Amino acid sequence: MPIHKKPFLAALPPAPPPRLAADGPPPIRMAANENPLGPSPRAVAAVQAAINEIHRYPDAGGAALRYALATRNDLSPEHVMLGNGSDELIMLICHAMLSEGDEAVLAQGSFVSYARRIQTQGAIARQIPLREMTHDLPAMAAAITPRTRLIFVCNPNNPTGTTVGAAEMAAFLAQVPDDVLVVVDEAYIEFVTRPDFPDLLPLIRNGRDNLLLLRTFAKIHGLAGLRLGYAFGTPDLIAYLERARPVFNVNALAQIAGLAALDDTNHLTRSLAHANASRTRLTNALRALGLTVIPGETNFIAVAVHDDQAIAATLARRGVLVTPLTGWGLPGWIRISFGTEEENDACIAALQAAVSDS
């Protein structure tokens, strides 16, 4: 007799099997929104100095990093939770908040991990289409039912790079019942320039218990390979979510690198300047090819193509990796992360050839 499997979990698509890298030159990676300038030099030095201590377990509570994050944001360490990347935090939130048959509201055309983690709990993911490639917050508020336990809002949105402003966010939050948790994923907040971007930290400081903010060291800090994310919430909410967190979930080197990266303002300034220059370069070049590019405030752009999967496959054969968005609910779009200047130029040339051949 086979082992018992949860039907809602077995119904999800399996993870792809591991594959060895193909022979030949490494591809240009413009598919994962990584920092092409690399990690903070201070973080690298801190990791190198600590490498001989990896036989020791990390601080299970991440006290030093939580304290540093709290101090920089006028919070207490009890307002902060650390995760093995934002994806683990999303998984833990769904585990803590959702039971089979519950509902969660999210955008169709947002970070794919939300729906998958919702569904692994046997909950229903109510996906609301984007409006003009941006979260339709009024429609999301209207989708709340007595079974709704959780809402995900990605701001700026991955993969479109679009944002919602402070007034729209405030109107939305005013409509959310107190017993529904709103998770606002701000993984790309460091890249935002719009003056009316929502500052939600005052709500956390003032005790709003149904709001959680997610942030990460993977993007502008360049620590994607160490997997380090964090959340801001009220002490009561964080204490509840901490009950679901595995012990030693954030490794020692990640904690050390995160602390060092926080102080490297020069690396942050260089990374932001490079992202802004790359956005302008790629946007202008791709629009010159007749392609539609969404103006965004992140370290990537979304581009309309006639067949996203075919174009992505063609670019891969030319040595450039991008993300086709059919699987994200946005067929006919690709997401292109920013690379170095040379990688950006190679991507433009490859896409020009791919568009000409199609």
Coordinates of C-alpha atoms in Angstrom, one line a residue:
M1 CA 0.0 0.0 0.0
P2 CA 1.5 3.4 -0.9
I3 CA 2.1 6.0 1.7
H4 CA -0.7 8.5 2.4
K5 CA -0.2 11.8 0.5
K6 CA -2.2 15.0 0.9
P7 CA -4.1 15.3 -2.4
F8 CA -3.7 19.1 -2.6
L9 CA 0.1 18.8 -2.2
A10 CA 0.4 15.9 -4.7
A11 CA -1.5 17.9 -7.2
L12 CA 1.1 20.6 -7.4
P13 CA 3.7 20.5 -10.2
P14 CA 6.9 18.8 -8.9
A15 CA 10.1 20.7 -8.5
P16 CA 12.4 20.3 -11.5
P17 CA 15.1 17.6 -11.1
P18 CA 18.7 18.7 -10.4
R19 CA 20.8 19.1 -13.5
L20 CA 24.5 19.6 -13.9
A21 CA 25.6 22.7 -15.8
A22 CA 26.2 22.1 -19.5
D23 CA 29.7 22.3 -20.9
G24 CA 30.8 25.5 -22.5
P25 CA 30.9 29.1 -21.4
P26 CA 28.6 30.0 -18.5
P27 CA 25.4 31.7 -19.6
I28 CA 24.7 35.3 -18.8
R29 CA 22.3 35.2 -15.9
M30 CA 19.5 37.8 -16.2
A31 CA 16.7 35.7 -14.9
A32 CA 16.8 36.0 -11.1
N33 CA 17.0 39.7 -10.2
E34 CA 20.5 39.3 -8.7
N35 CA 22.9 42.2 -8.1
P36 CA 25.4 42.1 -11.0
L37 CA 27.9 44.1 -8.9
G38 CA 28.2 41.2 -6.5
P39 CA 28.0 41.2 -2.7
S40 CA 29.1 44.0 -0.4
P41 CA 33.0 43.9 0.0
R42 CA 32.4 44.4 3.7
A43 CA 30.2 41.3 3.7
V44 CA 32.8 39.3 1.9
A45 CA 35.5 40.3 4.3
A46 CA 33.3 39.5 7.3
V47 CA 32.5 36.0 5.9
Q48 CA 36.1 35.3 5.2
A49 CA 37.0 36.3 8.7
A50 CA 34.4 33.9 10.2
I51 CA 34.9 30.9 7.9
N52 CA 36.9 29.0 10.5
E53 CA 34.0 29.1 13.0
I54 CA 31.5 27.3 10.9
H55 CA 31.8 24.2 13.1
R56 CA 29.7 26.3 15.6
Y57 CA 25.9 26.6 15.4
P58 CA 24.7 30.1 14.6
D59 CA 22.8 32.2 17.1
A60 CA 19.4 30.6 16.9
G61 CA 17.7 33.9 17.6
G62 CA 19.8 36.1 15.3
A63 CA 20.1 38.6 18.1
A64 CA 22.8 40.9 16.6
L65 CA 21.2 41.2 13.2
R66 CA 17.7 41.6 14.6
Y67 CA 19.0 44.4 16.9
A68 CA 20.7 46.1 14.0
L69 CA 17.7 46.0 11.7
A70 CA 15.5 47.2 14.6
T71 CA 17.8 50.1 15.4
R72 CA 17.9 51.3 11.8
N73 CA 14.1 51.3 11.6
D74 CA 13.2 52.7 15.0
L75 CA 11.8 49.4 16.2
S76 CA 12.7 46.9 18.9
P77 CA 14.3 43.5 18.1
E78 CA 10.9 41.9 19.0
H79 CA 9.5 43.6 15.9
V80 CA 11.9 41.6 13.7
M81 CA 11.9 38.0 12.4
L82 CA 14.7 36.4 10.3
G83 CA 14.3 33.8 7.5
N84 CA 16.3 31.6 5.3
G85 CA 15.4 33.9 2.4
S86 CA 12.0 35.5 2.0
D87 CA 10.6 32.3 0.5
E88 CA 11.0 30.5 3.8
L89 CA 9.2 33.4 5.5
I90 CA 6.4 33.1 3.0
M91 CA 6.2 29.4 3.7
L92 CA 6.2 29.9 7.5
I93 CA 3.5 32.6 7.2
C94 CA 1.2 30.3 5.2
H95 CA 1.9 27.4 7.6
A96 CA 1.0 29.6 10.6
M97 CA -2.0 31.3 9.1
L98 CA -3.8 28.9 6.8
S99 CA -5.6 25.6 7.3
E100 CA -7.2 23.4 4.6
G101 CA -10.2 25.2 3.1
D102 CA -9.1 28.7 4.1
E103 CA -8.6 31.4 1.5
A104 CA -5.8 33.8 0.7
V105 CA -6.0 36.8 -1.7
L106 CA -3.2 37.7 -4.0
A107 CA -2.5 39.2 -7.5
Q108 CA -2.4 37.0 -10.6
G109 CA 0.9 38.1 -12.1
S110 CA 2.9 38.4 -8.9
F111 CA 5.6 36.4 -7.1
V112 CA 4.9 32.7 -7.9
S113 CA 5.9 31.5 -4.4
Y114 CA 2.7 33.0 -2.8
A115 CA 0.2 30.8 -4.6
R116 CA 2.4 27.6 -4.2
R117 CA 2.8 28.1 -0.5
I118 CA -0.9 28.8 -0.1
Q119 CA -1.8 25.6 -1.9
T120 CA 0.6 23.5 0.1
Q121 CA -1.6 24.2 3.1
G122 CA -4.7 23.0 1.3
A123 CA -5.9 26.6 1.2
I124 CA -7.5 28.4 -1.8
A125 CA -5.5 31.0 -3.6
R126 CA -7.9 33.7 -4.9
Q127 CA -5.8 35.3 -7.6
I128 CA -7.0 38.8 -8.8
P129 CA -5.8 39.9 -12.2
L130 CA -3.5 42.9 -12.4
R131 CA -5.0 46.2 -13.6
E132 CA -2.6 48.0 -16.0
M133 CA 0.1 45.5 -14.8
T134 CA -0.3 46.8 -11.2
H135 CA -2.1 45.3 -8.2
D136 CA -5.8 46.0 -8.3
L137 CA -6.2 46.7 -4.6
P138 CA -9.9 47.6 -4.8
A139 CA -10.7 44.3 -6.5
M140 CA -8.5 42.5 -4.0
A141 CA -10.4 44.1 -1.1
A142 CA -13.7 43.1 -2.8
A143 CA -12.5 39.5 -2.9
I144 CA -12.2 39.1 0.9
T145 CA -14.7 36.6 2.3
P146 CA -15.3 35.2 5.8
R147 CA -12.9 32.5 4.9
T148 CA -10.0 34.9 4.0
R149 CA -7.1 34.6 6.4
L150 CA -4.2 36.1 4.5
I151 CA -3.5 38.7 1.7
F152 CA -0.2 39.1 -0.2
V153 CA 0.7 42.4 -1.8
C154 CA 4.0 42.7 -3.6
N155 CA 5.1 46.3 -3.7
P156 CA 7.1 46.9 -6.0
N157 CA 5.6 44.0 -7.8
N158 CA 7.7 41.1 -9.0
P159 CA 7.7 40.5 -12.0
T160 CA 6.2 43.7 -13.4
G161 CA 8.2 46.2 -11.4
T162 CA 5.1 48.4 -10.8
T163 CA 4.1 50.0 -7.5
V164 CA 1.0 51.2 -5.7
G165 CA 1.1 54.6 -3.9
A166 CA 0.4 55.6 -0.3
A167 CA -3.1 56.8 -0.8
E168 CA -4.2 53.6 -2.6
M169 CA -2.5 51.4 0.0
A170 CA -4.1 53.3 2.9
A171 CA -7.6 53.0 1.3
F172 CA -7.0 49.3 0.8
L173 CA -5.8 48.6 4.4
A174 CA -8.8 50.5 5.7
Q175 CA -11.0 47.9 4.1
V176 CA -9.2 44.8 5.4
P177 CA -10.8 43.2 8.5
D178 CA -8.7 43.1 11.7
D179 CA -8.6 39.2 11.6
V180 CA -7.0 39.1 8.1
L181 CA -3.2 39.3 7.9
V182 CA -1.8 41.6 5.1
V183 CA 1.7 40.7 4.1
V184 CA 3.4 43.4 2.0
D185 CA 6.5 42.1 0.3
E186 CA 8.9 45.0 -0.1
A187 CA 11.9 43.0 -1.5
Y188 CA 12.7 45.8 -3.9
I189 CA 12.0 48.8 -1.7
E190 CA 15.6 50.1 -1.9
F191 CA 15.2 50.7 -5.6
V192 CA 12.0 52.9 -5.3
T193 CA 12.1 56.6 -6.1
R194 CA 8.4 57.5 -6.3
P195 CA 7.7 60.1 -3.6
D196 CA 4.4 58.7 -2.5
F197 CA 5.5 55.2 -2.0
P198 CA 3.8 53.8 1.2
D199 CA 5.8 54.0 4.4
L200 CA 4.1 51.3 6.4
L201 CA 6.6 51.2 9.3
P202 CA 4.6 53.7 11.4
L203 CA 1.6 51.4 11.4
I204 CA 3.9 48.6 12.8
R205 CA 5.2 51.0 15.4
N206 CA 1.7 52.0 16.4
G207 CA 0.7 48.4 16.9
R208 CA -1.2 47.4 13.8
D209 CA -1.3 43.6 14.4
N210 CA -2.5 42.4 11.0
L211 CA 0.3 43.8 9.0
L212 CA 3.6 42.2 8.2
L213 CA 6.4 43.6 6.0
L214 CA 8.9 41.4 4.1
R215 CA 12.3 42.5 3.0
T216 CA 15.5 40.8 1.9
F217 CA 19.3 40.9 1.6
A218 CA 19.1 39.1 -1.8
K219 CA 18.6 42.0 -4.1
I220 CA 20.4 45.3 -3.6
H221 CA 22.7 43.8 -0.9
G222 CA 23.8 41.0 -3.3
L223 CA 23.5 38.2 -0.8
A224 CA 21.1 35.9 -2.7
G225 CA 23.3 32.9 -2.4
L226 CA 23.4 33.1 1.4
R227 CA 19.5 33.2 1.7
L228 CA 18.6 36.0 4.2
G229 CA 15.3 37.6 4.5
Y230 CA 13.5 39.4 7.3
A231 CA 10.1 40.6 8.4
F232 CA 8.8 43.5 10.4
G233 CA 5.6 43.1 12.5
T234 CA 4.2 43.8 16.0
P235 CA 5.9 41.9 18.8
D236 CA 2.8 39.8 19.3
L237 CA 2.6 38.8 15.6
I238 CA 6.3 38.1 15.4
A239 CA 6.2 36.0 18.6
Y240 CA 3.4 33.9 17.1
L241 CA 5.1 33.4 13.7
E242 CA 8.4 32.5 15.6
R243 CA 6.6 29.4 16.9
A244 CA 6.7 28.0 13.3
R245 CA 10.3 28.9 12.6
P246 CA 12.9 26.1 12.6
V247 CA 15.8 26.4 15.0
F248 CA 19.0 27.6 13.4
N249 CA 17.1 28.5 10.1
V250 CA 19.5 31.4 9.3
N251 CA 23.1 30.2 9.1
A252 CA 26.0 31.9 10.8
L253 CA 27.7 33.3 7.7
A254 CA 24.4 34.8 6.4
Q255 CA 23.9 36.6 9.8
I256 CA 27.5 37.9 9.7
A257 CA 27.3 39.0 6.1
G258 CA 23.9 40.7 6.7
L259 CA 25.4 42.8 9.6
A260 CA 28.3 43.9 7.5
A261 CA 26.2 44.7 4.4
L262 CA 24.0 47.0 6.4
D263 CA 26.9 49.3 7.0
D264 CA 28.2 49.3 3.4
T265 CA 26.5 52.5 2.1
N266 CA 29.0 52.8 -0.7
H267 CA 27.9 49.4 -2.1
L268 CA 24.2 50.4 -1.8
T269 CA 24.8 53.7 -3.6
R270 CA 26.8 52.0 -6.4
S271 CA 24.2 49.2 -6.8
L272 CA 21.3 51.7 -7.0
A273 CA 23.1 53.9 -9.5
H274 CA 23.9 50.8 -11.7
A275 CA 20.2 49.7 -11.5
N276 CA 19.0 53.1 -12.6
A277 CA 21.5 53.3 -15.5
S278 CA 20.7 49.8 -16.6
R279 CA 16.9 50.4 -16.5
T280 CA 17.4 53.5 -18.8
R281 CA 19.8 51.7 -21.2
L282 CA 17.6 48.5 -21.5
T283 CA 14.3 50.4 -21.7
N284 CA 15.5 52.7 -24.4
A285 CA 17.2 50.0 -26.5
L286 CA 14.2 47.6 -26.3
R287 CA 11.7 50.3 -27.1
A288 CA 13.8 51.1 -30.1
L289 CA 13.2 47.5 -31.2
G290 CA 9.5 48.2 -31.1
L291 CA 9.0 46.3 -27.8
T292 CA 6.7 47.4 -25.0
V293 CA 8.6 47.8 -21.7
I294 CA 6.9 48.4 -18.4
P295 CA 8.4 51.3 -16.5
G296 CA 9.2 50.0 -13.0
E297 CA 11.2 50.7 -9.9
T298 CA 13.2 47.6 -9.4
N299 CA 16.4 45.9 -10.7
F300 CA 14.6 44.3 -13.7
I301 CA 12.1 45.2 -16.4
A302 CA 9.1 43.3 -17.9
V303 CA 9.0 43.2 -21.7
A304 CA 6.1 42.2 -24.0
V305 CA 7.0 39.6 -26.7
H306 CA 4.9 37.6 -29.0
D307 CA 5.8 34.2 -27.4
D308 CA 7.6 34.5 -24.1
Q309 CA 8.6 30.8 -23.8
A310 CA 9.9 30.7 -27.4
I311 CA 11.8 34.0 -27.0
A312 CA 13.3 32.8 -23.7
A313 CA 14.4 29.6 -25.2
T314 CA 16.0 31.4 -28.2
L315 CA 17.9 33.7 -25.8
A316 CA 19.1 30.8 -23.8
R317 CA 20.5 29.2 -26.9
R318 CA 22.4 32.5 -27.4
G319 CA 23.7 32.3 -23.9
V320 CA 21.3 34.8 -22.1
L321 CA 18.9 33.6 -19.5
V322 CA 15.7 35.5 -18.9
T323 CA 12.4 34.6 -17.2
P324 CA 9.3 33.7 -19.4
L325 CA 6.2 34.8 -17.5
T326 CA 3.5 32.4 -18.7
G327 CA 3.9 30.4 -15.5
W328 CA 3.4 33.6 -13.5
G329 CA 0.1 34.3 -15.2
L330 CA 1.4 36.8 -17.7
P331 CA 1.8 35.0 -21.1
G332 CA 3.5 37.0 -23.7
W333 CA 5.9 38.7 -21.2
I334 CA 9.5 38.1 -20.2
R335 CA 11.3 39.5 -17.2
I336 CA 14.9 40.7 -17.7
S337 CA 17.2 41.3 -14.7
F338 CA 19.9 43.9 -15.0
G339 CA 23.4 42.7 -15.6
T340 CA 26.8 44.3 -15.9
E341 CA 27.1 46.9 -18.8
E342 CA 28.6 44.2 -21.0
E343 CA 25.9 41.7 -20.1
N344 CA 23.2 44.3 -20.8
D345 CA 24.7 44.9 -24.2
A346 CA 24.8 41.2 -24.9
C347 CA 21.2 40.8 -23.9
I348 CA 20.1 43.6 -26.2
A349 CA 22.0 42.1 -29.1
A350 CA 20.6 38.6 -28.4
L351 CA 17.0 40.0 -28.1
Q352 CA 17.4 42.0 -31.3
A353 CA 18.4 38.8 -33.1
A354 CA 15.6 36.8 -31.6
V355 CA 13.0 39.4 -32.5
S356 CA 14.3 39.6 -36.1
D357 CA 14.2 35.8 -36.4
S358 CA 10.7 35.5 -35.1

